[in-house]
PDB file of C-alpha atoms (C1' of nucleotides) in Angstrom:
ATOM      1  CA  MET A 163      -1.262   5.390   5.883  1.00 62.00           C
ATOM      2  CA  PRO A 164       1.191   7.944   4.730  1.00 88.00           C
ATOM      3  CA  GLU A 165       4.573   7.170   3.349  1.00 96.00           C
ATOM      4  CA  GLY A 166       5.787   8.695   0.133  1.00 97.00           C
ATOM      5  CA  HIS A 167       3.823   6.385  -2.124  1.00 97.00           C
ATOM      6  CA  THR A 168       0.555   7.602  -0.547  1.00 96.00           C
ATOM      7  CA  ILE A 169       1.387  11.241  -1.268  1.00 97.00           C
ATOM      8  CA  HIS A 170       2.409  10.574  -4.840  1.00 98.00           C
ATOM      9  CA  ARG A 171      -0.853   8.655  -5.365  1.00 97.00           C
ATOM     10  CA  LEU A 172      -2.816  11.573  -3.824  1.00 97.00           C
ATOM     11  CA  ALA A 173      -1.034  14.005  -6.242  1.00 98.00           C
ATOM     12  CA  ALA A 174      -1.992  11.841  -9.214  1.00 97.00           C
ATOM     13  CA  ASP A 175      -5.577  11.484  -7.875  1.00 96.00           C
ATOM     14  CA  HIS A 176      -5.946  15.237  -7.452  1.00 97.00           C
ATOM     15  CA  ALA A 177      -4.611  15.835 -10.996  1.00 96.00           C
ATOM     16  CA  GLU A 178      -7.110  13.412 -12.342  1.00 94.00           C
ATOM     17  CA  TRP A 179     -10.175  14.527 -10.295  1.00 93.00           C
ATOM     18  CA  PHE A 180      -9.603  18.233 -10.093  1.00 96.00           C
ATOM     19  CA  GLY A 181      -6.799  19.288 -12.484  1.00 96.00           C
ATOM     20  CA  GLY A 182      -7.645  22.122 -14.800  1.00 96.00           C
ATOM     21  CA  ARG A 183     -11.090  22.589 -13.141  1.00 96.00           C
ATOM     22  CA  ALA A 184     -12.507  25.161 -10.817  1.00 97.00           C
ATOM     23  CA  VAL A 185     -12.994  23.590  -7.425  1.00 97.00           C
ATOM     24  CA  ARG A 186     -15.133  24.335  -4.454  1.00 97.00           C
ATOM     25  CA  ALA A 187     -13.083  24.382  -1.309  1.00 98.00           C
ATOM     26  CA  SER A 188     -14.405  24.452   2.335  1.00 97.00           C
ATOM     27  CA  SER A 189     -13.209  23.535   5.740  1.00 97.00           C
ATOM     28  CA  PRO A 190     -16.133  21.999   7.601  1.00 96.00           C
ATOM     29  CA  GLN A 191     -13.908  21.719  10.698  1.00 95.00           C
ATOM     30  CA  GLY A 192     -13.090  25.449  10.458  1.00 95.00           C
ATOM     31  CA  LYS A 193      -9.392  25.240  11.005  1.00 95.00           C
ATOM     32  CA  PHE A 194      -8.599  26.035   7.418  1.00 96.00           C
ATOM     33  CA  SER A 195     -11.595  28.395   6.660  1.00 96.00           C
ATOM     34  CA  ASP A 196      -9.392  31.319   5.557  1.00 96.00           C
ATOM     35  CA  GLY A 197      -7.290  29.286   3.185  1.00 97.00           C
ATOM     36  CA  ALA A 198     -10.299  27.557   1.825  1.00 97.00           C
ATOM     37  CA  ALA A 199     -12.112  30.765   1.148  1.00 97.00           C
ATOM     38  CA  LEU A 200      -9.187  32.085  -0.895  1.00 97.00           C
ATOM     39  CA  VAL A 201      -8.941  28.917  -2.998  1.00 97.00           C
ATOM     40  CA  ASP A 202     -12.705  28.457  -3.441  1.00 98.00           C
ATOM     41  CA  GLY A 203     -13.612  28.752  -7.170  1.00 98.00           C
ATOM     42  CA  GLN A 204      -9.976  28.683  -8.271  1.00 98.00           C
ATOM     43  CA  VAL A 205      -8.635  26.303 -10.894  1.00 98.00           C
ATOM     44  CA  LEU A 206      -6.279  23.569  -9.734  1.00 98.00           C
ATOM     45  CA  SER A 207      -3.270  24.075 -11.910  1.00 97.00           C
ATOM     46  CA  SER A 208      -0.909  21.439 -10.587  1.00 97.00           C
ATOM     47  CA  ALA A 209      -0.544  18.722  -7.866  1.00 97.00           C
ATOM     48  CA  GLU A 210       2.954  17.777  -6.820  1.00 98.00           C
ATOM     49  CA  ALA A 211       4.479  15.448  -4.263  1.00 98.00           C
ATOM     50  CA  HIS A 212       7.975  15.509  -2.819  1.00 98.00           C
ATOM     51  CA  GLY A 213       8.488  12.857  -0.169  1.00 97.00           C
ATOM     52  CA  LYS A 214       5.574  13.050   2.271  1.00 97.00           C
ATOM     53  CA  HIS A 215       4.642  16.557   1.258  1.00 98.00           C
ATOM     54  CA  LEU A 216       1.684  17.363  -1.095  1.00 98.00           C
ATOM     55  CA  PHE A 217       1.400  20.646  -2.987  1.00 98.00           C
ATOM     56  CA  LEU A 218      -1.759  21.689  -4.650  1.00 98.00           C
ATOM     57  CA  GLY A 219      -1.203  24.685  -6.952  1.00 98.00           C
ATOM     58  CA  PHE A 220      -3.841  27.418  -7.568  1.00 97.00           C
ATOM     59  CA  GLY A 221      -2.324  29.803  -9.968  1.00 93.00           C
ATOM     60  CA  GLY A 222      -1.791  33.236  -8.478  1.00 90.00           C
ATOM     61  CA  VAL A 223      -3.353  32.261  -5.118  1.00 95.00           C
ATOM     62  CA  GLY A 224      -0.416  30.050  -4.237  1.00 97.00           C
ATOM     63  CA  TRP A 225      -0.146  26.496  -3.052  1.00 98.00           C
ATOM     64  CA  ILE A 226      -1.934  24.411  -0.399  1.00 98.00           C
ATOM     65  CA  HIS A 227       0.823  22.602   1.423  1.00 98.00           C
ATOM     66  CA  ILE A 228      -0.395  19.385   3.054  1.00 98.00           C
ATOM     67  CA  HIS A 229       1.410  16.978   5.330  1.00 97.00           C
ATOM     68  CA  LEU A 230      -0.531  14.076   6.712  1.00 96.00           C
ATOM     69  CA  GLY A 231       1.748  13.353   9.629  1.00 94.00           C
ATOM     70  CA  LEU A 232       0.969  10.136  11.477  1.00 91.00           C
ATOM     71  CA  PHE A 233      -2.846  10.401  11.566  1.00 91.00           C
ATOM     72  CA  GLY A 234      -3.745  12.293   8.445  1.00 94.00           C
ATOM     73  CA  LYS A 235      -6.078  10.630   6.090  1.00 94.00           C
ATOM     74  CA  TYR A 236      -7.648  11.420   2.657  1.00 96.00           C
ATOM     75  CA  ALA A 237     -10.905  10.128   1.313  1.00 95.00           C
ATOM     76  CA  VAL A 238     -11.025  10.658  -2.370  1.00 94.00           C
ATOM     77  CA  GLY A 239     -14.122   9.578  -4.375  1.00 92.00           C
ATOM     78  CA  ALA A 240     -16.193   9.968  -7.458  1.00 91.00           C
ATOM     79  CA  GLY A 241     -19.593  11.525  -7.406  1.00 90.00           C
ATOM     80  CA  THR A 242     -21.299  13.446  -4.638  1.00 93.00           C
ATOM     81  CA  ALA A 243     -19.499  14.088  -1.453  1.00 94.00           C
ATOM     82  CA  PRO A 244     -21.039  12.547   1.758  1.00 93.00           C
ATOM     83  CA  PRO A 245     -22.490  14.994   4.293  1.00 94.00           C
ATOM     84  CA  PRO A 246     -19.565  16.951   5.823  1.00 94.00           C
ATOM     85  CA  THR A 247     -18.392  15.946   9.310  1.00 93.00           C
ATOM     86  CA  GLU A 248     -16.655  18.230  11.766  1.00 92.00           C
ATOM     87  CA  THR A 249     -13.224  16.550  11.387  1.00 95.00           C
ATOM     88  CA  ILE A 250     -12.860  17.438   7.720  1.00 96.00           C
ATOM     89  CA  ARG A 251     -10.035  20.032   7.585  1.00 97.00           C
ATOM     90  CA  LEU A 252     -10.315  20.615   3.871  1.00 98.00           C
ATOM     91  CA  ARG A 253     -12.856  19.488   1.355  1.00 97.00           C
ATOM     92  CA  LEU A 254     -12.352  19.956  -2.434  1.00 98.00           C
ATOM     93  CA  VAL A 255     -15.229  19.254  -4.773  1.00 97.00           C
ATOM     94  CA  ALA A 256     -15.382  19.218  -8.551  1.00 95.00           C
ATOM     95  CA  ASP A 257     -16.281  16.074 -10.583  1.00 88.00           C
ATOM     96  CA  GLY A 258     -15.334  14.146  -7.431  1.00 93.00           C
ATOM     97  CA  TYR A 259     -14.444  15.088  -3.889  1.00 96.00           C
ATOM     98  CA  ALA A 260     -11.446  14.938  -1.546  1.00 97.00           C
ATOM     99  CA  ASP A 261     -11.812  15.021   2.256  1.00 97.00           C
ATOM    100  CA  LEU A 262      -8.706  15.739   4.319  1.00 97.00           C
ATOM    101  CA  ARG A 263      -8.672  14.773   8.085  1.00 96.00           C
ATOM    102  CA  GLY A 264      -6.121  15.088  10.762  1.00 95.00           C
ATOM    103  CA  PRO A 265      -3.178  16.499   8.882  1.00 96.00           C
ATOM    104  CA  THR A 266      -0.125  17.842  10.567  1.00 95.00           C
ATOM    105  CA  THR A 267      -0.046  20.620   8.037  1.00 96.00           C
ATOM    106  CA  CYS A 268      -2.653  22.261   5.820  1.00 97.00           C
ATOM    107  CA  ALA A 269      -1.615  25.799   4.896  1.00 97.00           C
ATOM    108  CA  LEU A 270      -1.647  28.210   2.058  1.00 97.00           C
ATOM    109  CA  ILE A 271       2.015  29.017   1.025  1.00 97.00           C
ATOM    110  CA  THR A 272       3.882  31.142  -1.559  1.00 96.00           C
ATOM    111  CA  ASP A 273       6.331  29.882  -4.247  1.00 96.00           C
ATOM    112  CA  PRO A 274       9.383  30.794  -2.203  1.00 96.00           C
ATOM    113  CA  GLU A 275       7.912  28.996   0.820  1.00 96.00           C
ATOM    114  CA  LYS A 276       7.297  25.920  -1.321  1.00 97.00           C
ATOM    115  CA  GLN A 277      10.917  26.119  -2.648  1.00 97.00           C
ATOM    116  CA  ALA A 278      12.178  26.231   0.882  1.00 96.00           C
ATOM    117  CA  ILE A 279      10.438  23.010   1.671  1.00 97.00           C
ATOM    118  CA  HIS A 280      12.053  21.278  -1.383  1.00 97.00           C
ATOM    119  CA  ASP A 281      15.414  22.652  -0.443  1.00 96.00           C
ATOM    120  CA  ARG A 282      15.358  20.948   2.928  1.00 96.00           C
ATOM    121  CA  LEU A 283      14.158  17.611   1.551  1.00 97.00           C
ATOM    122  CA  GLY A 284      16.458  14.979   0.277  1.00 97.00           C
ATOM    123  CA  PRO A 285      16.004  13.179  -3.064  1.00 98.00           C
ATOM    124  CA  ASP A 286      12.769  11.202  -3.529  1.00 98.00           C
ATOM    125  CA  PRO A 287      12.936   7.752  -5.234  1.00 98.00           C
ATOM    126  CA  LEU A 288       9.601   8.538  -6.799  1.00 98.00           C
ATOM    127  CA  ARG A 289      10.667  11.792  -8.460  1.00 97.00           C
ATOM    128  CA  PRO A 290      12.095  11.020 -11.860  1.00 94.00           C
ATOM    129  CA  VAL A 291      14.655  13.807 -11.808  1.00 93.00           C
ATOM    130  CA  ASP A 292      15.989  12.780  -8.326  1.00 96.00           C
ATOM    131  CA  ASP A 293      18.811  10.278  -7.974  1.00 92.00           C
ATOM    132  CA  GLY A 294      20.469   8.602  -4.965  1.00 92.00           C
ATOM    133  CA  GLU A 295      23.732  10.411  -5.345  1.00 96.00           C
ATOM    134  CA  LYS A 296      22.971  13.182  -2.815  1.00 96.00           C
ATOM    135  CA  ALA A 297      21.611  10.605  -0.384  1.00 97.00           C
ATOM    136  CA  TRP A 298      24.750   8.455  -0.800  1.00 98.00           C
ATOM    137  CA  ALA A 299      26.969  11.461  -0.105  1.00 97.00           C
ATOM    138  CA  ARG A 300      25.216  11.833   3.263  1.00 96.00           C
ATOM    139  CA  VAL A 301      24.944   8.085   4.130  1.00 97.00           C
ATOM    140  CA  SER A 302      28.591   7.180   3.212  1.00 97.00           C
ATOM    141  CA  ARG A 303      29.919   9.885   5.527  1.00 96.00           C
ATOM    142  CA  SER A 304      27.677   9.227   8.557  1.00 96.00           C
ATOM    143  CA  ARG A 305      28.158   7.259  11.737  1.00 94.00           C
ATOM    144  CA  THR A 306      24.423   7.309  12.286  1.00 95.00           C
ATOM    145  CA  THR A 307      22.675   4.017  11.818  1.00 96.00           C
ATOM    146  CA  ILE A 308      21.282   3.272   8.429  1.00 97.00           C
ATOM    147  CA  ALA A 309      17.847   2.698   9.952  1.00 97.00           C
ATOM    148  CA  ALA A 310      17.928   6.325  11.292  1.00 96.00           C
ATOM    149  CA  LEU A 311      19.224   7.694   7.978  1.00 97.00           C
ATOM    150  CA  LEU A 312      16.556   6.076   5.933  1.00 97.00           C
ATOM    151  CA  MET A 313      13.956   7.879   8.106  1.00 96.00           C
ATOM    152  CA  ASP A 314      15.670  11.207   7.874  1.00 97.00           C
ATOM    153  CA  GLN A 315      13.837  13.195   5.199  1.00 97.00           C
ATOM    154  CA  LYS A 316      16.841  15.424   4.603  1.00 97.00           C
ATOM    155  CA  VAL A 317      18.707  12.367   3.478  1.00 97.00           C
ATOM    156  CA  ILE A 318      16.027  10.656   1.469  1.00 98.00           C
ATOM    157  CA  ALA A 319      12.487  11.820   1.128  1.00 98.00           C
ATOM    158  CA  GLY A 320       9.385   9.586   1.302  1.00 97.00           C
ATOM    159  CA  VAL A 321      10.704   6.538   3.111  1.00 97.00           C
ATOM    160  CA  GLY A 322       8.770   5.711   6.365  1.00 96.00           C
ATOM    161  CA  ASN A 323       8.812   2.956   8.938  1.00 96.00           C
ATOM    162  CA  VAL A 324       7.390   0.278   6.591  1.00 96.00           C
ATOM    163  CA  TYR A 325       9.673   0.812   3.599  1.00 97.00           C
ATOM    164  CA  ARG A 326      12.612   1.294   5.946  1.00 97.00           C
ATOM    165  CA  ALA A 327      12.116  -2.043   7.581  1.00 97.00           C
ATOM    166  CA  GLU A 328      11.412  -3.832   4.275  1.00 97.00           C
ATOM    167  CA  VAL A 329      14.171  -2.547   2.170  1.00 98.00           C
ATOM    168  CA  LEU A 330      16.757  -3.274   4.871  1.00 98.00           C
ATOM    169  CA  PHE A 331      15.435  -6.804   5.049  1.00 98.00           C
ATOM    170  CA  ARG A 332      15.397  -7.282   1.283  1.00 98.00           C
ATOM    171  CA  HIS A 333      19.064  -6.304   1.127  1.00 98.00           C
ATOM    172  CA  GLY A 334      20.188  -8.191   4.212  1.00 98.00           C
ATOM    173  CA  VAL A 335      21.386  -5.082   5.946  1.00 98.00           C
ATOM    174  CA  ASP A 336      21.403  -4.892   9.756  1.00 98.00           C
ATOM    175  CA  PRO A 337      19.471  -1.732  10.780  1.00 97.00           C
ATOM    176  CA  TYR A 338      22.042  -0.813  13.307  1.00 96.00           C
ATOM    177  CA  ARG A 339      24.978  -0.636  10.835  1.00 97.00           C
ATOM    178  CA  PRO A 340      26.473   2.833  10.513  1.00 97.00           C
ATOM    179  CA  GLY A 341      25.729   4.525   7.235  1.00 97.00           C
ATOM    180  CA  ARG A 342      29.503   4.747   6.368  1.00 96.00           C
ATOM    181  CA  ASP A 343      29.744   0.950   6.587  1.00 98.00           C
ATOM    182  CA  VAL A 344      27.054   0.509   3.926  1.00 98.00           C
ATOM    183  CA  SER A 345      28.722  -0.236   0.611  1.00 98.00           C
ATOM    184  CA  ARG A 346      28.162   1.758  -2.578  1.00 98.00           C
ATOM    185  CA  ARG A 347      26.772  -1.342  -4.177  1.00 98.00           C
ATOM    186  CA  GLU A 348      24.276  -1.977  -1.246  1.00 98.00           C
ATOM    187  CA  TRP A 349      23.126   1.625  -1.352  1.00 98.00           C
ATOM    188  CA  ASP A 350      22.597   1.709  -5.080  1.00 98.00           C
ATOM    189  CA  ALA A 351      20.650  -1.469  -4.827  1.00 98.00           C
ATOM    190  CA  MET A 352      18.414  -0.174  -2.026  1.00 98.00           C
ATOM    191  CA  TRP A 353      17.771   3.047  -3.824  1.00 98.00           C
ATOM    192  CA  ALA A 354      16.827   1.242  -6.975  1.00 98.00           C
ATOM    193  CA  ASP A 355      14.700  -1.144  -5.060  1.00 98.00           C
ATOM    194  CA  LEU A 356      12.875   1.614  -3.183  1.00 98.00           C
ATOM    195  CA  ALA A 357      12.019   3.245  -6.528  1.00 98.00           C
ATOM    196  CA  VAL A 358      10.509  -0.076  -7.764  1.00 97.00           C
ATOM    197  CA  LEU A 359       8.729  -0.840  -4.522  1.00 97.00           C
ATOM    198  CA  MET A 360       7.281   2.636  -4.031  1.00 97.00           C
ATOM    199  CA  ARG A 361       6.116   2.941  -7.618  1.00 97.00           C
ATOM    200  CA  GLU A 362       4.281  -0.265  -7.030  1.00 96.00           C
ATOM    201  CA  GLY A 363       2.973   1.248  -3.834  1.00 96.00           C
ATOM    202  CA  VAL A 364       1.532   4.148  -5.802  1.00 96.00           C
ATOM    203  CA  ARG A 365      -0.183   1.817  -8.222  1.00 95.00           C
ATOM    204  CA  LEU A 366      -1.725  -0.482  -5.682  1.00 93.00           C
ATOM    205  CA  ASN A 367      -2.120   2.246  -3.003  1.00 92.00           C
ATOM    206  CA  ARG A 368      -0.549  -0.157  -0.438  1.00 92.00           C
ATOM    207  CA  ILE A 369       2.880  -1.521   0.514  1.00 94.00           C
ATOM    208  CA  ASP A 370       3.712  -4.991  -0.829  1.00 94.00           C
ATOM    209  CA  THR A 371       7.348  -6.024  -0.558  1.00 96.00           C
ATOM    210  CA  VAL A 372       7.500  -9.797  -0.748  1.00 95.00           C
ATOM    211  CA  ARG A 373       9.129 -11.342  -3.824  1.00 92.00           C
ATOM    212  CA  ASP A 374       7.214 -13.796  -5.904  1.00 91.00           C
ATOM    213  CA  GLU A 375       8.758 -16.852  -4.286  1.00 93.00           C
ATOM    214  CA  HIS A 376       7.713 -15.621  -0.851  1.00 93.00           C
ATOM    215  CA  THR A 377       4.115 -14.738  -1.473  1.00 91.00           C
ATOM    216  CA  PRO A 378       1.530 -16.604   0.635  1.00 90.00           C
ATOM    217  CA  GLU A 379       0.450 -18.622  -2.363  1.00 89.00           C
ATOM    218  CA  ALA A 380       3.963 -19.620  -3.242  1.00 91.00           C
ATOM    219  CA  MET A 381       4.757 -20.599   0.325  1.00 91.00           C
ATOM    220  CA  GLY A 382       1.504 -22.200   1.183  1.00 89.00           C
ATOM    221  CA  ARG A 383       1.011 -19.813   4.110  1.00 86.00           C
ATOM    222  CA  PRO A 384      -2.066 -17.822   4.990  1.00 84.00           C
ATOM    223  CA  PRO A 385      -2.174 -14.269   3.702  1.00 83.00           C
ATOM    224  CA  ARG A 386      -1.190 -11.564   6.061  1.00 80.00           C
ATOM    225  CA  VAL A 387      -4.046 -10.092   8.110  1.00 72.00           C
ATOM    226  CA  ASP A 388      -3.136  -6.605   9.322  1.00 75.00           C
ATOM    227  CA  ASP A 389      -4.721  -3.178   9.118  1.00 70.00           C
ATOM    228  CA  HIS A 390      -1.724  -2.012   7.170  1.00 74.00           C
ATOM    229  CA  GLY A 391      -2.952  -4.422   4.494  1.00 74.00           C
ATOM    230  CA  GLY A 392       0.143  -5.291   2.490  1.00 86.00           C
ATOM    231  CA  GLU A 393       2.351  -8.392   2.198  1.00 92.00           C
ATOM    232  CA  VAL A 394       5.617  -7.727   4.030  1.00 95.00           C
ATOM    233  CA  TYR A 395       8.648  -9.634   5.387  1.00 96.00           C
ATOM    234  CA  VAL A 396       9.206  -8.020   8.793  1.00 96.00           C
ATOM    235  CA  TYR A 397       7.084  -4.895   9.444  1.00 95.00           C
ATOM    236  CA  ARG A 398       4.864  -5.561  12.539  1.00 94.00           C
ATOM    237  CA  ARG A 399       5.840  -9.288  12.434  1.00 94.00           C
ATOM    238  CA  ALA A 400       7.584  -9.281  15.775  1.00 93.00           C
ATOM    239  CA  HIS A 401       8.211 -12.690  17.279  1.00 92.00           C
ATOM    240  CA  LEU A 402       6.878 -14.440  14.189  1.00 93.00           C
ATOM    241  CA  PRO A 403       9.176 -16.721  12.107  1.00 94.00           C
ATOM    242  CA  CYS A 404      10.952 -15.088   9.187  1.00 96.00           C
ATOM    243  CA  HIS A 405       9.351 -16.111   5.741  1.00 95.00           C
ATOM    244  CA  VAL A 406      12.889 -16.869   4.468  1.00 96.00           C
ATOM    245  CA  CYS A 407      15.007 -18.316   7.214  1.00 97.00           C
ATOM    246  CA  GLY A 408      12.489 -19.111  10.018  1.00 96.00           C
ATOM    247  CA  ALA A 409      14.336 -17.008  12.648  1.00 97.00           C
ATOM    248  CA  GLU A 410      12.161 -15.014  15.067  1.00 95.00           C
ATOM    249  CA  ILE A 411      11.625 -11.406  13.849  1.00 95.00           C
ATOM    250  CA  ARG A 412      12.912  -8.923  16.292  1.00 95.00           C
ATOM    251  CA  THR A 413      11.582  -5.497  17.321  1.00 95.00           C
ATOM    252  CA  GLU A 414      13.122  -2.617  19.174  1.00 94.00           C
ATOM    253  CA  ALA A 415      12.325   1.049  19.552  1.00 92.00           C
ATOM    254  CA  LEU A 416      14.759   3.382  17.770  1.00 90.00           C
ATOM    255  CA  ALA A 417      14.165   7.151  18.021  1.00 86.00           C
ATOM    256  CA  ALA A 418      10.617   6.580  19.145  1.00 87.00           C
ATOM    257  CA  ARG A 419       9.735   4.353  16.250  1.00 93.00           C
ATOM    258  CA  ASN A 420       9.493   0.588  16.106  1.00 94.00           C
ATOM    259  CA  LEU A 421      12.134  -1.134  14.201  1.00 95.00           C
ATOM    260  CA  PHE A 422      11.641  -4.682  12.821  1.00 96.00           C
ATOM    261  CA  TRP A 423      14.306  -6.952  11.453  1.00 97.00           C
ATOM    262  CA  CYS A 424      15.330 -10.577  11.122  1.00 97.00           C
ATOM    263  CA  PRO A 425      18.511 -11.457  12.951  1.00 97.00           C
ATOM    264  CA  GLY A 426      19.130 -14.444  10.600  1.00 98.00           C
ATOM    265  CA  CYS A 427      18.802 -12.556   7.255  1.00 98.00           C
ATOM    266  CA  GLN A 428      20.267  -9.290   8.531  1.00 98.00           C
ATOM    267  CA  PRO A 429      23.159 -10.311  10.675  1.00 97.00           C
ATOM    268  CA  ALA A 430      25.222  -7.707  12.587  1.00 92.00           C
TER     269      ALA A 430
ATOM    270  C1'  DG B 184     -16.604   3.014  27.506  1.00 59.06           C
ATOM    271  C1'  DT B 185     -11.755   3.540  27.795  1.00 59.06           C
ATOM    272  C1'  DA B 186      -6.867   3.021  26.752  1.00 59.06           C
ATOM    273  C1'  DG B 187      -3.455   2.584  23.712  1.00 59.06           C
ATOM    274  C1'  DG B 188      -1.173   2.446  19.397  1.00 59.06           C
ATOM    275  C1'  DA B 189      -0.210   3.841  14.434  1.00 59.06           C
ATOM    276  C1'  DT B 190       2.844   4.116   7.915  1.00 59.06           C
ATOM    277  C1'  DG B 191       5.335  11.546  11.194  1.00 59.06           C
ATOM    278  C1'  DC B 192       7.605  15.435  12.628  1.00 59.06           C
ATOM    279  C1'  DT B 193       8.773  19.501  15.464  1.00 59.06           C
ATOM    280  C1'  DA B 194       9.856  22.304  19.335  1.00 59.06           C
ATOM    281  C1'  DA B 195      11.325  22.417  23.817  1.00 59.06           C
ATOM    282  C1'  DC B 196      14.181  20.562  27.606  1.00 59.06           C
TER     283       DC B 196
ATOM    284  C1'  DT C 102      15.090  12.345  24.810  1.00 59.06           C
ATOM    285  C1'  DT C 103      10.265  13.811  25.548  1.00 59.06           C
ATOM    286  C1'  DA C 104       5.770  15.905  24.889  1.00 59.06           C
ATOM    287  C1'  DG C 105       2.585  17.387  21.789  1.00 59.06           C
ATOM    288  C1'  DC C 106      -0.063  17.587  17.664  1.00 59.06           C
ATOM    289  C1'  DC C 107      -4.538  15.171  15.962  1.00 59.06           C
ATOM    290  C1'  DT C 108      -7.719  11.147  14.135  1.00 59.06           C
ATOM    291  C1'  DC C 109      -9.257   6.447  13.747  1.00 59.06           C
ATOM    292  C1'  DC C 110      -9.284   1.832  14.975  1.00 59.06           C
ATOM    293  C1'  DT C 111      -8.582  -2.217  17.967  1.00 59.06           C
ATOM    294  C1'  DA C 112      -8.334  -4.613  22.239  1.00 59.06           C
ATOM    295  C1'  DC C 113     -10.030  -5.049  26.507  1.00 59.06           C
ATOM    296  C1'  DG C 114     -13.241  -4.669  30.213  1.00 59.06           C
TER     297       DG C 114
END
DNA sequence: GTAGGATGCTAAC
DNA sequence: TTAGCCTCCTACG
């Protein structure tokens, strides 16, 4: 489930459930036993997100750096934690509990190591201090397709396969267009739109991108049924008719990821 | 029961 | 460009 909105939501949830409190930390799976032992009993002083990276701060002990990758999942809840299972990499318990499974990364890091991660990430539409200027500098000079650039975390942090497909659709941009052929106006609009969409994603904890006039209710069509769970225009809608123009949604693999777009609304 | 795919990324070729 | 990481869920027998 993890695009940037998921991680920002997790940071907020951790701040709410564990912030300022001493937490119990454990690694039922065993793969993070050493780190959990060092953090156990410490106070969670901050929880930050940058793109798809989550940082949990424990004062002098350092930071737990978490990246969910493709499979990683969090189960955060109130009350008593369920009996631990052997796939839980990290369990935090205070007033509530947070169980982490299947992450690409779960490691204890220092301040400089954390800074190095920030340094190699591009601006994040969900971080108030970030803006699209640095991203535009890269995009506007690149011959790489805009679809690939949007997925490059050094260019823009937090966008994944769903937001990529959806933002390109919403702005009528062909995914194969080279970055340098995207106009300033188009980029600014996409950046601003991503900030709105992703903030909504944090709030709802899912990705919804359809405008009011294209919702299932407004269009008299059945709601989307998909394990991804959000209302979208093109993501995983291959061969179905476009909600706007009726053309058949196309799909193609690009750099090992499935790309989805509407040839009618996003002409080459 | 098994295979395959998924909202990600890196290292190695 | 490909394999590998690592977990869960669905589709298909």
